[in-house]
Amino acid sequence: MAPGAAPAPLPVLLALLAAAARPAAAWDLWALRCGFSSDCECRFRPDLRGLEFDLATSLVGQPLVRQQVMKGVREFLENQNPVKPLVMSFHGSTGTGKTYVSSMLIHYLFQGGLQSPYVHHFSPIVHFPHAEHIEQYKESLKRWIQGNLTNCGRSAFLFDEMDKMHPGLIDVIIPFLGPSWVVYGTNYRKAIFIFISNAGGEQINDMTLALWRAHKDREEISLQDLEPAISKAVFENPQSGFWKSGIINEHLIDVVVPFLPLKHHHVKQCVVSELNQQGLEVRPGVVQEVADSILYFPEEEKLFSSTGCKTVASRISFFF
Ligand SMILES: *[C@@H]1O[C@H](CO)[C@@H](O)[C@H](O)[C@H]1NC(C)=O
């Protein structure tokens, strides 16, 4: 430092040091602007390359998911002034990776991942267990979303197990999802909403099977093949959480993400990564046995795992 020059304030120095340690230009800008601030825009740290890489390497058998999630997130983030929040809906049967992908997505967007104070997770069984309290739940849910969005426009809201949500409850958040004017004086358009449900899973499975019978590869399945059936199924099913919902009717969901049923070789991939994760030796015999121990449907062809990869982790101990 030149003699007589005023010393830079400590946070700036720290920020510069942090910036020097990493080459990426985006990081430099972030470090200069945010330093060690924990404010909400600063906690929002999208790493799309990391997300894409992780989706490509660790998500098993879901080409459409990778494509849809990346497209949705990229388009949303490229827009400095989005006209509406990003609303994604994940559909598929048990064990196909919905929760896994939602955590991954949050991890690559928010510093601290699911632990971030700006990421809110709702589960009907925990937050809205009693059907008779629905009116009260409607009030609370609206107040929470509004409160959290006032606190931080860059918030994420994760709604798990939508199929267990009482019909009508979710519609109270409609004002926050649309492209209309600013609600209650808050800019809510930078928020992200993710719905997760098994609803539509049956339709996805049926269509994947039908396409397989027509000698179409799962890589050839397009969103256009699936999306109408999923929307119809969740809208018409009283147990979907979206029954007759304005969210579907008003087309507030930007990205529908179908999770396809997994085949035997996908389950084997899950077993291998689980063994690796647990630090166990990958023995081909064990991989085969674990994958064989799972039930497959339909009855005759036994093509798809009825629990996806869900029970893989717990089964490994039986075969190791
Ligand atoms: C934000 O949401 C949580 C529920 O996830 C709630 O407990 C909290 O009170 C909300 N915050 C505000 C400021 O409303």
Short mmCIF file of C-alpha atoms in Angstrom, two decimals, residues 120-124 127-128 133-149 157-160 162 165-166 168-177 184 193 195 241 247:
data_model
loop_
_atom_site.label_atom_id
_atom_site.label_comp_id
_atom_site.label_asym_id
_atom_site.label_seq_id
_atom_site.Cartn_x
_atom_site.Cartn_y
_atom_site.Cartn_z
CA HIS A 120 -39.01 -22.93 2.28
CA HIS A 121 -40.19 -26.47 2.29
CA PHE A 122 -43.83 -27.43 2.78
CA SER A 123 -45.02 -30.93 3.38
CA PRO A 124 -48.78 -31.53 3.81
CA HIS A 127 -47.72 -28.42 7.85
CA PHE A 128 -51.32 -29.22 6.90
CA HIS A 133 -58.42 -26.99 9.61
CA ILE A 134 -58.25 -26.17 5.96
CA GLU A 135 -59.48 -22.60 6.29
CA GLN A 136 -56.84 -21.88 8.88
CA TYR A 137 -54.18 -23.50 6.68
CA LYS A 138 -55.22 -21.31 3.78
CA GLU A 139 -54.66 -18.22 5.89
CA SER A 140 -51.30 -19.40 7.20
CA LEU A 141 -50.01 -20.49 3.83
CA LYS A 142 -50.89 -17.20 2.22
CA ARG A 143 -49.34 -15.27 5.11
CA TRP A 144 -46.15 -17.33 5.02
CA ILE A 145 -45.61 -16.95 1.30
CA GLN A 146 -46.35 -13.27 1.45
CA GLY A 147 -44.16 -12.75 4.51
CA ASN A 148 -41.27 -14.67 3.05
CA LEU A 149 -41.51 -12.89 -0.28
CA PHE A 157 -40.88 -22.62 -2.14
CA LEU A 158 -40.92 -26.38 -2.34
CA PHE A 159 -44.24 -28.20 -2.05
CA ASP A 160 -43.67 -31.84 -1.40
CA MET A 162 -48.78 -32.44 -3.53
CA MET A 165 -52.54 -31.78 -0.14
CA HIS A 166 -56.21 -31.07 0.57
CA GLY A 168 -58.32 -26.26 -2.84
CA LEU A 169 -55.56 -25.38 -0.39
CA ILE A 170 -52.89 -24.68 -2.96
CA ASP A 171 -55.10 -22.25 -4.86
CA VAL A 172 -54.48 -19.57 -2.22
CA ILE A 173 -51.02 -19.05 -3.69
CA ILE A 174 -52.33 -18.31 -7.19
CA PRO A 175 -51.85 -14.52 -6.81
CA PHE A 176 -48.13 -15.13 -6.24
CA LEU A 177 -47.66 -17.30 -9.33
CA TYR A 184 -49.19 -6.31 -1.88
CA PHE A 193 -41.95 -22.52 -6.86
CA PHE A 195 -44.34 -28.76 -6.82
CA GLY A 241 -53.57 -31.55 -4.91
CA ILE A 247 -52.96 -23.26 -11.22
#
